[in-house]
PDB file of C-alpha atoms in Angstrom:
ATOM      1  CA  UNK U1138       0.000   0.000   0.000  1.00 45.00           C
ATOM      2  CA  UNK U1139       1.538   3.259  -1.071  1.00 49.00           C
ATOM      3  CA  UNK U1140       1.923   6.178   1.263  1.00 51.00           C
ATOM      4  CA  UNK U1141       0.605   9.839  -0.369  1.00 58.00           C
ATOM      5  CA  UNK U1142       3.117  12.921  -0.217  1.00 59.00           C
ATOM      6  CA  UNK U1143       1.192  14.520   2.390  1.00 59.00           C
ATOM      7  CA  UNK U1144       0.814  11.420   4.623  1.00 57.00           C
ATOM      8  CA  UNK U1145       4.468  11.110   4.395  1.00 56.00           C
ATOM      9  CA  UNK U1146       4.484  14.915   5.532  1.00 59.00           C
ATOM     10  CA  UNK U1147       2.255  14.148   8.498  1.00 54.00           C
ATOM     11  CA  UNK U1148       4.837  11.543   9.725  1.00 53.00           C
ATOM     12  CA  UNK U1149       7.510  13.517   9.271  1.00 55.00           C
ATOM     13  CA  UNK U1150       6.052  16.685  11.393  1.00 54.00           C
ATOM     14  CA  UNK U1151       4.908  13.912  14.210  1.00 50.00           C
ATOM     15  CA  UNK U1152       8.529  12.597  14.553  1.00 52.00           C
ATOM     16  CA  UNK U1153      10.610  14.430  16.972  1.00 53.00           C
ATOM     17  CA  UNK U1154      13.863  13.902  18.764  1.00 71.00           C
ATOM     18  CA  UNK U1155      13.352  12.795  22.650  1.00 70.00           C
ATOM     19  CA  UNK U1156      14.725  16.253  24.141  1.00 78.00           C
ATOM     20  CA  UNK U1157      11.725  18.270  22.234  1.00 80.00           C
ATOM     21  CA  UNK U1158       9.336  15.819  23.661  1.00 78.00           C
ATOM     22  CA  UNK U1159      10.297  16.842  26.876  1.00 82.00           C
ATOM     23  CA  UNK U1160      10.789  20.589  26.702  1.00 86.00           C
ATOM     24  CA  UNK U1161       7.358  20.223  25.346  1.00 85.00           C
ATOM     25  CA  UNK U1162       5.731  17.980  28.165  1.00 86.00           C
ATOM     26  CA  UNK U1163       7.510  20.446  30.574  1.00 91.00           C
ATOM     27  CA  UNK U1164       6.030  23.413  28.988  1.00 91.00           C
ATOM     28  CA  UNK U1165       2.587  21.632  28.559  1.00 91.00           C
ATOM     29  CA  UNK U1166       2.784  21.239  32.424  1.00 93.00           C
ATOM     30  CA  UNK U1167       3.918  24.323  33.215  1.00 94.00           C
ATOM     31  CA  UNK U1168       0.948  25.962  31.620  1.00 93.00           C
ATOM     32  CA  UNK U1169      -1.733  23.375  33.263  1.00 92.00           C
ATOM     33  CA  UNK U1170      -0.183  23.470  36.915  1.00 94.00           C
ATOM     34  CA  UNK U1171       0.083  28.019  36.553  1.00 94.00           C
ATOM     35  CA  UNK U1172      -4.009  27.434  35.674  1.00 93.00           C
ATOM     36  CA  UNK U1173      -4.585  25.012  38.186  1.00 95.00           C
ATOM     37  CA  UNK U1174      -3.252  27.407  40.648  1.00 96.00           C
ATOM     38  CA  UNK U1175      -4.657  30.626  39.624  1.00 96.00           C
ATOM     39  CA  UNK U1176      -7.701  29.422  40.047  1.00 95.00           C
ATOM     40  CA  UNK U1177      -7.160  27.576  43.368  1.00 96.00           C
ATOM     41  CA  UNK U1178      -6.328  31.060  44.938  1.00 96.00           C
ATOM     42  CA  UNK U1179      -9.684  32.578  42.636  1.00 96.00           C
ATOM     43  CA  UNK U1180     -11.990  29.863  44.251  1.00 95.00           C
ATOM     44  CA  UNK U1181      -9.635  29.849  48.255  1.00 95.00           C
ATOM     45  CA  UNK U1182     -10.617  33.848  48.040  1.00 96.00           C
ATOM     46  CA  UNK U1183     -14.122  33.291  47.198  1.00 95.00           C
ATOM     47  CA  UNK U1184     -13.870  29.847  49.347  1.00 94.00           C
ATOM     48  CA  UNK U1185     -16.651  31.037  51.779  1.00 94.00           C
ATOM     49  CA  UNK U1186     -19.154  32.822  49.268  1.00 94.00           C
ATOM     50  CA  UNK U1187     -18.999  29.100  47.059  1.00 93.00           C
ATOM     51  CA  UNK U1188     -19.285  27.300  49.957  1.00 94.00           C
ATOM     52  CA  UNK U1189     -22.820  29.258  50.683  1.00 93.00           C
ATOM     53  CA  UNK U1190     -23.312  28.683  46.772  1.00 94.00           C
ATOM     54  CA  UNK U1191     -23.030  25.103  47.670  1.00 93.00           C
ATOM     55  CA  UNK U1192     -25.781  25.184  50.834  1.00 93.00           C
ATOM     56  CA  UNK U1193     -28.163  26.265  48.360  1.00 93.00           C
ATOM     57  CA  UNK U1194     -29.908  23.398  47.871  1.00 93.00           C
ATOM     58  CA  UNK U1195     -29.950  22.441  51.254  1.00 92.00           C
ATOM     59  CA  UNK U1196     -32.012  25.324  51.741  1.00 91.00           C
ATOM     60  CA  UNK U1197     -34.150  23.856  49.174  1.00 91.00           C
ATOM     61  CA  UNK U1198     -34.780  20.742  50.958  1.00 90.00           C
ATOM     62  CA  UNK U1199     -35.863  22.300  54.485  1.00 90.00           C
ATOM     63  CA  UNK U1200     -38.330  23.893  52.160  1.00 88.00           C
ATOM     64  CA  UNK U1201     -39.544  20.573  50.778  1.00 85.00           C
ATOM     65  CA  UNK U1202     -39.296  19.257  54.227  1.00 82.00           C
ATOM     66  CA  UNK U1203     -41.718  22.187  55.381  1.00 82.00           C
ATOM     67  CA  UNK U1204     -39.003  23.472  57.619  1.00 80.00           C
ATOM     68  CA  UNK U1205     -37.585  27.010  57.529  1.00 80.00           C
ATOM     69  CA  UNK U1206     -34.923  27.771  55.394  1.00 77.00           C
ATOM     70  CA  UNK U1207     -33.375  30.241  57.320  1.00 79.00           C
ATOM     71  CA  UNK U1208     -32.835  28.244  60.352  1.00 80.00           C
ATOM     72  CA  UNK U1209     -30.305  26.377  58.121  1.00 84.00           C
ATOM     73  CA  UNK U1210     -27.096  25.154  60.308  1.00 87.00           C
ATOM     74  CA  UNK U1211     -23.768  23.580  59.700  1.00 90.00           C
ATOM     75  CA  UNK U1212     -21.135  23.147  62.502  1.00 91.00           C
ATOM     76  CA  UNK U1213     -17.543  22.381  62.543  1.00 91.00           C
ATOM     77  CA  UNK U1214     -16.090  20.552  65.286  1.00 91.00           C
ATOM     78  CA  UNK U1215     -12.525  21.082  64.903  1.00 91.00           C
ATOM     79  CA  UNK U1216     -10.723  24.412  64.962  1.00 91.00           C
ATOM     80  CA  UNK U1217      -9.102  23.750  61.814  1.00 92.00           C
ATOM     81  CA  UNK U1218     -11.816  21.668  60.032  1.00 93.00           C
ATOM     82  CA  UNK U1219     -13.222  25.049  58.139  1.00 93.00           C
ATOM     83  CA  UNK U1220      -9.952  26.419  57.126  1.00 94.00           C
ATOM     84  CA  UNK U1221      -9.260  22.718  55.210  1.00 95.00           C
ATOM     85  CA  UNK U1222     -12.665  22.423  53.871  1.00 95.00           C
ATOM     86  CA  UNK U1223     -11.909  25.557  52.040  1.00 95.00           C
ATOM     87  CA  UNK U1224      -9.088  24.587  50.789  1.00 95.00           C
ATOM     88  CA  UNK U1225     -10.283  21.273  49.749  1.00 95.00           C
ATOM     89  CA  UNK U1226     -13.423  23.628  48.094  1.00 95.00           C
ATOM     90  CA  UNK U1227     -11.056  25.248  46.494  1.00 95.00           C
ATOM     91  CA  UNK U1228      -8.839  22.766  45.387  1.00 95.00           C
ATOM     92  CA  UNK U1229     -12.058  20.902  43.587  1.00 93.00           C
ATOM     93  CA  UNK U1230     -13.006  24.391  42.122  1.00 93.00           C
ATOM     94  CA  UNK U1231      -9.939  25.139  40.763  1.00 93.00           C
ATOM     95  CA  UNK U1232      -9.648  21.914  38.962  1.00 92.00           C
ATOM     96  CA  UNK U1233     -13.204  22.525  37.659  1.00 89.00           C
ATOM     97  CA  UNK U1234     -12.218  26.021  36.791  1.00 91.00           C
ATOM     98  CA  UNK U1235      -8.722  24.581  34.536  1.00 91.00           C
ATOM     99  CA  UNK U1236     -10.076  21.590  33.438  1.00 88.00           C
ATOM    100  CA  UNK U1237     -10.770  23.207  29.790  1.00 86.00           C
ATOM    101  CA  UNK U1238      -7.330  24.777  30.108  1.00 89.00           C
ATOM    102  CA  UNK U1239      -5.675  21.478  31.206  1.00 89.00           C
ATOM    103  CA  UNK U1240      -7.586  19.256  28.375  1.00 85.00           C
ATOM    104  CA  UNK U1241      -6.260  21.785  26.122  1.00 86.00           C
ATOM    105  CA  UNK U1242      -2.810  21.202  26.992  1.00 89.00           C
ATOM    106  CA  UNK U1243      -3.161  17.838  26.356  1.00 85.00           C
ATOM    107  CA  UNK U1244      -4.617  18.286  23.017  1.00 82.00           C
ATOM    108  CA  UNK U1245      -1.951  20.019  22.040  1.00 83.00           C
ATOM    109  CA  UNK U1246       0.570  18.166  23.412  1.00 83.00           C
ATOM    110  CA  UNK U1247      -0.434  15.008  21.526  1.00 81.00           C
ATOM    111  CA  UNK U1248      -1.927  16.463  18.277  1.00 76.00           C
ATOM    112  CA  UNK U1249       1.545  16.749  16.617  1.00 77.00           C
ATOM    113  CA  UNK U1250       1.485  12.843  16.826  1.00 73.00           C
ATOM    114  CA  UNK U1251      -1.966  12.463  15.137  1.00 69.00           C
ATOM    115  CA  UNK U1252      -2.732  12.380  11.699  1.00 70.00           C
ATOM    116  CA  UNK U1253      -5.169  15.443  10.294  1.00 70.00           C
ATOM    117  CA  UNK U1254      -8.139  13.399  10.583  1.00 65.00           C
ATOM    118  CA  UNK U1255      -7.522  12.436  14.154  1.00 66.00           C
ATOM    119  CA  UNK U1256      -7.136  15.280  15.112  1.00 71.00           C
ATOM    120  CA  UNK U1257     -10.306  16.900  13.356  1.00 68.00           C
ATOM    121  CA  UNK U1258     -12.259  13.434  15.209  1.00 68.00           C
ATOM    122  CA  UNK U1259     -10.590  14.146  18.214  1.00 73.00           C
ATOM    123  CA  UNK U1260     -11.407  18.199  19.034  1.00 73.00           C
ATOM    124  CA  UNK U1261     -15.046  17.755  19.097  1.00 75.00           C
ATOM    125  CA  UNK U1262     -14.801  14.969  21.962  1.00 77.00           C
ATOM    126  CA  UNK U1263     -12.698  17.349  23.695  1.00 79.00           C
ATOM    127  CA  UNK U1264     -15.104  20.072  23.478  1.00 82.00           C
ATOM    128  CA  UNK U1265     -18.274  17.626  24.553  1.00 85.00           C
ATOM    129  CA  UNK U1266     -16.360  16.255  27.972  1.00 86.00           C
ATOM    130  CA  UNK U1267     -16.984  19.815  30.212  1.00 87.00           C
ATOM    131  CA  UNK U1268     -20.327  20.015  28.677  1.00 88.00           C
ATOM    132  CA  UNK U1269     -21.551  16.828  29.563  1.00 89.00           C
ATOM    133  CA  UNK U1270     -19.438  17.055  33.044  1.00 89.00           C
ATOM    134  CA  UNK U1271     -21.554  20.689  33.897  1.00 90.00           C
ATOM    135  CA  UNK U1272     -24.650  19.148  32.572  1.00 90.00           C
ATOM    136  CA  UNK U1273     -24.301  16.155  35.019  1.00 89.00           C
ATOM    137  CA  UNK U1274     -23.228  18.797  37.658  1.00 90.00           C
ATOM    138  CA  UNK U1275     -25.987  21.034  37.480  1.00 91.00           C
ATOM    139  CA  UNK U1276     -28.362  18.211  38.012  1.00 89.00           C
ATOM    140  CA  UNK U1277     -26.541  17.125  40.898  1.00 90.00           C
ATOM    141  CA  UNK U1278     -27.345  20.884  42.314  1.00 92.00           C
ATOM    142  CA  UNK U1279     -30.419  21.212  40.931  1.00 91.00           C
ATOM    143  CA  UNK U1280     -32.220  18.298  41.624  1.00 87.00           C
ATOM    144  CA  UNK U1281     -29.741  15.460  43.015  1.00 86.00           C
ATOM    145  CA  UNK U1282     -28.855  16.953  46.202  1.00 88.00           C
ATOM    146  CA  UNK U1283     -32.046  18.777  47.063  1.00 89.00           C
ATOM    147  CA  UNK U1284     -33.511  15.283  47.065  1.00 86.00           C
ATOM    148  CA  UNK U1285     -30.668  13.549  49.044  1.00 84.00           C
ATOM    149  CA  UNK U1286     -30.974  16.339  51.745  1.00 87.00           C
ATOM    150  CA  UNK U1287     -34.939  15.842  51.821  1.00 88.00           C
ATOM    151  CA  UNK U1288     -34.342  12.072  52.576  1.00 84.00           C
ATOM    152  CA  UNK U1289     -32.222  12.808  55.312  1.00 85.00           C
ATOM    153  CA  UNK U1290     -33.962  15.733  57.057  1.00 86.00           C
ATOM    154  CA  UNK U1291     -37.027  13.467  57.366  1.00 83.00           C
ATOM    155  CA  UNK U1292     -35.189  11.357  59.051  1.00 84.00           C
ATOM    156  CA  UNK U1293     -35.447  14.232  62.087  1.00 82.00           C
ATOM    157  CA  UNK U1294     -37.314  13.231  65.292  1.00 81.00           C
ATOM    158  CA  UNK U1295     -39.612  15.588  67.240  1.00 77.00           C
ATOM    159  CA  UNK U1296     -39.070  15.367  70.983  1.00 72.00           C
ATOM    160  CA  UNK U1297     -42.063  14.644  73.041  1.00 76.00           C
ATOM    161  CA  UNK U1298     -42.244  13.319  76.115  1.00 72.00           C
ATOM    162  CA  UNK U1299     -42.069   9.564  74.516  1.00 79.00           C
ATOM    163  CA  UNK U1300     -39.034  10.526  72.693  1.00 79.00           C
ATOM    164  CA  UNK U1301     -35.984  12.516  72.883  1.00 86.00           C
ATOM    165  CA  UNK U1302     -35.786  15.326  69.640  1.00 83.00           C
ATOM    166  CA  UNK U1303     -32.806  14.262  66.845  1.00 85.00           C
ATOM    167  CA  UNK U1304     -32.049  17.166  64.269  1.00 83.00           C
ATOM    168  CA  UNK U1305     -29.888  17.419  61.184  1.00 85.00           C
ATOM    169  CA  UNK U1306     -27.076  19.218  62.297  1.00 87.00           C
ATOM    170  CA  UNK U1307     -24.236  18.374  58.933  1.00 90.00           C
ATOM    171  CA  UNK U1308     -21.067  19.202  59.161  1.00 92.00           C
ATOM    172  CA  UNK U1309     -19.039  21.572  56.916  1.00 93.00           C
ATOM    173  CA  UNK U1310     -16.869  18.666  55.644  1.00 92.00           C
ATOM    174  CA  UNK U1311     -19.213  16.657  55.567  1.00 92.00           C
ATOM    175  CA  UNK U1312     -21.643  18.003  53.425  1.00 92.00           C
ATOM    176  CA  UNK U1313     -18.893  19.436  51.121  1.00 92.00           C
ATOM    177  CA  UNK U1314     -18.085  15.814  50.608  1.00 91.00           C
ATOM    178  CA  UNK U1315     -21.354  14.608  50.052  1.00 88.00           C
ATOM    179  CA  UNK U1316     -21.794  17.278  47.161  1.00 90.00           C
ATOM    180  CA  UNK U1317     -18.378  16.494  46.312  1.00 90.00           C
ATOM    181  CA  UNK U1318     -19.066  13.198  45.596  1.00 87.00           C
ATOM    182  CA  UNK U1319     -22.190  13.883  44.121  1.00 87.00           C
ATOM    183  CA  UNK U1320     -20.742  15.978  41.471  1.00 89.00           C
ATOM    184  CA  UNK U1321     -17.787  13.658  40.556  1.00 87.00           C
ATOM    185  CA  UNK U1322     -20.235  10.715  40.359  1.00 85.00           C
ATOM    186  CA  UNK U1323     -22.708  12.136  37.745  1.00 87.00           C
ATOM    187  CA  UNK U1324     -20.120  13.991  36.231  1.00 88.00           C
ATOM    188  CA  UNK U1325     -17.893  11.379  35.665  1.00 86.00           C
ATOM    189  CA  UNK U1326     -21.044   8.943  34.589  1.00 87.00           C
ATOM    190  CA  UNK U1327     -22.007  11.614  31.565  1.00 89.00           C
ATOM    191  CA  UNK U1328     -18.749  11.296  30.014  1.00 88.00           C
ATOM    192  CA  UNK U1329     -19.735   7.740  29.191  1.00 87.00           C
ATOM    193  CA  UNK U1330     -20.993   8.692  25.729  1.00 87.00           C
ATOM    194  CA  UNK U1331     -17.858  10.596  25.117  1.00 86.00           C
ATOM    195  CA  UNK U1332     -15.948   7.432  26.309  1.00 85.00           C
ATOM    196  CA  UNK U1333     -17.807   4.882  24.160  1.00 86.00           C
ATOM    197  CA  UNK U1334     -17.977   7.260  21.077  1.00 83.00           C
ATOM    198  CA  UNK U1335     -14.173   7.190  20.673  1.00 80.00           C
ATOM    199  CA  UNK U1336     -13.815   3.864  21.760  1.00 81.00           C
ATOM    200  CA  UNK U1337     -16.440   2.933  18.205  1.00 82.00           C
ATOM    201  CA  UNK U1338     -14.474   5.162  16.275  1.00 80.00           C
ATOM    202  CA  UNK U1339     -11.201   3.285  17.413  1.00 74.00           C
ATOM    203  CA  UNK U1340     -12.819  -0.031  16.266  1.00 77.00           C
ATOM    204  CA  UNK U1341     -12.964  -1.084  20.098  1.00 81.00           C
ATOM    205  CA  UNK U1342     -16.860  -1.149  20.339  1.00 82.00           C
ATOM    206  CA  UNK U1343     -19.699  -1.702  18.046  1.00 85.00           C
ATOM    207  CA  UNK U1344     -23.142  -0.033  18.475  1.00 85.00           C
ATOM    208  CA  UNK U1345     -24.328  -3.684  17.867  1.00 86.00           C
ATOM    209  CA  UNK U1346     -22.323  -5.248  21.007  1.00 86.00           C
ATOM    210  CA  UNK U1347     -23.586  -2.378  23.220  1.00 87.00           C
ATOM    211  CA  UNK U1348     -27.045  -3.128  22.156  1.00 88.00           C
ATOM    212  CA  UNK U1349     -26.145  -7.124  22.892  1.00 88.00           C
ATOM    213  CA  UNK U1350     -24.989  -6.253  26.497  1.00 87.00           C
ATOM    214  CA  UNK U1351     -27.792  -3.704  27.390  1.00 88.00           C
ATOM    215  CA  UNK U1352     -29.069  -6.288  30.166  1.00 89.00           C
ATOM    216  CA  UNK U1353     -25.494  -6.062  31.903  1.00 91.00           C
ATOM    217  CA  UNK U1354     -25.287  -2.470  31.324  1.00 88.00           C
ATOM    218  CA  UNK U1355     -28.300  -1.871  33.250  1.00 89.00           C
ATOM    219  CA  UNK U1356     -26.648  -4.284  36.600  1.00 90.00           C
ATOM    220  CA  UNK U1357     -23.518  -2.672  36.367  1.00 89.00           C
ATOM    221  CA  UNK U1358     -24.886   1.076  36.442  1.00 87.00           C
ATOM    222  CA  UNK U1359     -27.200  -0.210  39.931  1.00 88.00           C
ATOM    223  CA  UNK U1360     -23.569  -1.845  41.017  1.00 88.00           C
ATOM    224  CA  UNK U1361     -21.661   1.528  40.288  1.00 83.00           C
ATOM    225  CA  UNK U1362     -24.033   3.624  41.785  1.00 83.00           C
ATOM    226  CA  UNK U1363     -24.165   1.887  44.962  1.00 83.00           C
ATOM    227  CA  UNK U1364     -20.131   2.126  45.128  1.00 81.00           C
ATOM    228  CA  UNK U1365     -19.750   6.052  44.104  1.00 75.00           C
ATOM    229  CA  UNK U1366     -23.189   7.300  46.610  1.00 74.00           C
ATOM    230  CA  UNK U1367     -23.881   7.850  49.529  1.00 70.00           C
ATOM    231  CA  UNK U1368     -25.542   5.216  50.893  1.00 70.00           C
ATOM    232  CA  UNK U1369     -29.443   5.815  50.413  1.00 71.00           C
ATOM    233  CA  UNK U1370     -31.399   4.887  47.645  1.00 77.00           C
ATOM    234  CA  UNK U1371     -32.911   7.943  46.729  1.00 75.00           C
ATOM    235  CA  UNK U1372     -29.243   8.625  45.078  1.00 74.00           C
ATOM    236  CA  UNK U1373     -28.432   5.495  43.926  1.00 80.00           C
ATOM    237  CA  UNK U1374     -31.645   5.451  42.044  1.00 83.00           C
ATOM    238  CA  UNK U1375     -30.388   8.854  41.015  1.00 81.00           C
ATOM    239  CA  UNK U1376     -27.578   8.021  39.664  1.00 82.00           C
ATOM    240  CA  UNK U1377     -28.434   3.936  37.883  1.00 86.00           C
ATOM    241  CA  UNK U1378     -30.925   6.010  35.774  1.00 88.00           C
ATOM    242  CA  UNK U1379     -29.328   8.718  33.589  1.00 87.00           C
ATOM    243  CA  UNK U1380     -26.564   5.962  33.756  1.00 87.00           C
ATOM    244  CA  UNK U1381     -29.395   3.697  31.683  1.00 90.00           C
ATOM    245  CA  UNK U1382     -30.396   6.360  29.724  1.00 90.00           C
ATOM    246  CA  UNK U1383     -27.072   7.579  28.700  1.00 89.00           C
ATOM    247  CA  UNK U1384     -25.943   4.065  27.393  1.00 89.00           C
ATOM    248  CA  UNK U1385     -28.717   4.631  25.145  1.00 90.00           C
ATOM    249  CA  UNK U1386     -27.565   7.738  23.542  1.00 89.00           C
ATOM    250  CA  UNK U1387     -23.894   5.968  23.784  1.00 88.00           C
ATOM    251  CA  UNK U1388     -25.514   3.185  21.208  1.00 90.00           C
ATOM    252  CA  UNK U1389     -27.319   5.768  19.496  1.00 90.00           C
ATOM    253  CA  UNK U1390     -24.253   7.875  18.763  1.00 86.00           C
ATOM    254  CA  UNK U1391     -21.891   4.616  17.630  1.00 86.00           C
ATOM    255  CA  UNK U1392     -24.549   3.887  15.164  1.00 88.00           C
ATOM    256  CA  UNK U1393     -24.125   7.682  13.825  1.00 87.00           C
ATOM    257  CA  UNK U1394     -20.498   7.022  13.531  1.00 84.00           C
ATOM    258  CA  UNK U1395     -20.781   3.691  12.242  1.00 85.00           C
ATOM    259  CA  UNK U1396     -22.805   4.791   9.417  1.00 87.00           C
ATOM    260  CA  UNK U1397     -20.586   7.846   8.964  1.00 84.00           C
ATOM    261  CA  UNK U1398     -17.856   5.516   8.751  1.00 80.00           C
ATOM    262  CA  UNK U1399     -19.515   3.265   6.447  1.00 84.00           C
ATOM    263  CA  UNK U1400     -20.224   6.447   3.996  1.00 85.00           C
ATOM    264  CA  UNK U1401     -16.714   7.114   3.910  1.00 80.00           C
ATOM    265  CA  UNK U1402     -15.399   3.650   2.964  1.00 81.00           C
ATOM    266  CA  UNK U1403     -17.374   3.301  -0.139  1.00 84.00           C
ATOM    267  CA  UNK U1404     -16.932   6.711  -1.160  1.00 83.00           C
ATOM    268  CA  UNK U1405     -12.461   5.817   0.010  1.00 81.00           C
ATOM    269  CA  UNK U1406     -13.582   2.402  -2.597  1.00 80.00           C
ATOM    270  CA  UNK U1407     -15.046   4.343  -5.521  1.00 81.00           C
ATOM    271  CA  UNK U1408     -12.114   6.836  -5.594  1.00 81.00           C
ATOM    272  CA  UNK U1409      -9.690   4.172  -5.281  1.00 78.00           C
ATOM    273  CA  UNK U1410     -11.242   2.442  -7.818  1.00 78.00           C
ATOM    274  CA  UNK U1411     -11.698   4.815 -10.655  1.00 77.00           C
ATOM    275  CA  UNK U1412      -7.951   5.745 -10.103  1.00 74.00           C
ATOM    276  CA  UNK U1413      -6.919   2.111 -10.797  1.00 76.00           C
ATOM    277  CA  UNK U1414      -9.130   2.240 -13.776  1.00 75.00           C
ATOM    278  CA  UNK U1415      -7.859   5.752 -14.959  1.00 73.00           C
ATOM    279  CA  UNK U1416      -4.299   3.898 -14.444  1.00 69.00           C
ATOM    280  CA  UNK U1417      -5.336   0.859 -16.527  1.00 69.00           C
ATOM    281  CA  UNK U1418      -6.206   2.783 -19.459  1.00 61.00           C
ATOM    282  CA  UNK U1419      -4.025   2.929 -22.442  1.00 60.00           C
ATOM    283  CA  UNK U1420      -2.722   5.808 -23.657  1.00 57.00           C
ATOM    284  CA  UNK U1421      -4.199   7.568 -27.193  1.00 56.00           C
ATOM    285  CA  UNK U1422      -1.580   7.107 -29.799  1.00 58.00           C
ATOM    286  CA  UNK U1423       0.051  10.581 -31.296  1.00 59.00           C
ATOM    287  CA  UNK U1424      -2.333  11.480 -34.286  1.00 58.00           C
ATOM    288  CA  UNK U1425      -0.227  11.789 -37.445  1.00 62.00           C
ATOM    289  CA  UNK U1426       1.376  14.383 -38.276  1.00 58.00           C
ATOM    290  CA  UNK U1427      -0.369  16.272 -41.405  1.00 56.00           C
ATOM    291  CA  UNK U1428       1.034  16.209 -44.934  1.00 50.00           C
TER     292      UNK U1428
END
């Protein structure tokens, strides 16, 4: 099989001596870790005013709970427990914050090593990743952990004189891992279309196989829900389902790309094919000369 000109090209710009490799890596780095921490002292300044951002929707659920919002209380119970949760808060924001910058980096770190059509299949997975990742995030704080919090403030006792009174009283670290945890769980669970996507267009997976092992999809997504929740069902449920319905769309987009795939192998056959027959033809003899 003959390699074009600009193939050859291609190779030629992806090979590099070791030492550039590493000045590269080193600059790629240098560029991720600067982002990483401008925006861990962004979100460590504004550590307090996101962690109120964050109590939000625990507000929400006292409301659902028929309980007064305002009456909302956290405690701490060590002196230094606050100070870490905000830099743990910040720590989580800032990667949030650099991720695009970070992913970036990558990109461009490997691109040089990928032909011109991996690269134009690989961008628009890199763009989709924080888009599904805030998607799964804002339903985590829109919905997700309003919920949670509702199952676990009814859980409260009233104290009568047949029982002793047992409130909610979460603290900060607590409940910043909770919706810690939250977050990373659905956001990590969205990028499974992303995941499977380049995974078909790798020849690794087949819209047909995912279809074959929908059954142990749907087990696995209960099993991997009840590892990365808390443990109540109301987020466990939570989580299995867009899991479910996400596979879905994962099938439904390797059959787009399947079919895109096929499109471009007969129309790679046809070209191929009238070249060998353009080759094949003999040549017009010289027409003679005039007397």
């Amino acid at each position: 099989m003959s390699v074009s000109d600009t193939e050859k090209d291609e190779i030629e710009k992806s090979s590099a001596p070791l030492m550039e490799h590493l000045i590269e890596l080193r600059r790629r780095l240098i560029w991720s870790l600067g982002g990483f921490f401008v925006a861990f002292l962004v979100c460590f300044f504004f550590a307090k005013k996101l962690f109120n951002l964050l109590v939000v929707p625990f507000k929400w659920a006292t409301q659902w709970a028929g309980l007064d919002p305002h009456k909302v209380e956290l405690i701490y119970t060590a002196p230094q427990e606050f100070f870490f949760t905000q830099v743990k808060l910040a720590m989580f924001g800032g990667m949030v914050i650099a991720f695009p910058l970070i992913a970036t980096q990558i990109y461009k770190f490997i691109a040089p090593g990928l032909y011109k059509n991996e690269r134009n299949a690989f961008l628009p997975f890199l763009i989709a990743s924080p888009i599904l990742f805030l998607m799964g995030a804002s339903l985590v704080y829109f919905f997700f952990t309003p919920m949670v919090m509702w199952f676990f403030l009814a859980m409260q006792q009233a104290g009568t004189d047949d029982q002793v009174q047992i409130s909610l009283l979460p603290k900060v670290s607590e409940y910043l891992s909770l919706i810690m945890t939250l977050i990373f769980s659905f956001g990590l669970v969205f990028q499974l279309p992303v995941v499977t996507s380049l995974m078909t267009r790798v020849g690794m997976l087949s819209s047909k196989g995912l279809a074959e092992k929908r059954k142990w999809a749907i087990v696995i997504a209960f099993v991997v829900a009840a590892i990365l929740t808390p443990p109540d069902p109301m987020s466990q449920i939570g989580l299995a389902i867009p899991t479910i319905l996400l596979y879905e769309v994962s099938i439904w987009a390797a059959r787009l790309i399947e079919r895109d795939q096929e499109k471009q192998r007969v129309a790679r056959e046809k070209q191929e094919a009238a070249e060998t027959v353009a080759d094949k033809a003999p040549e017009e003899p010289p027409a003679p000369a005039a007397s």
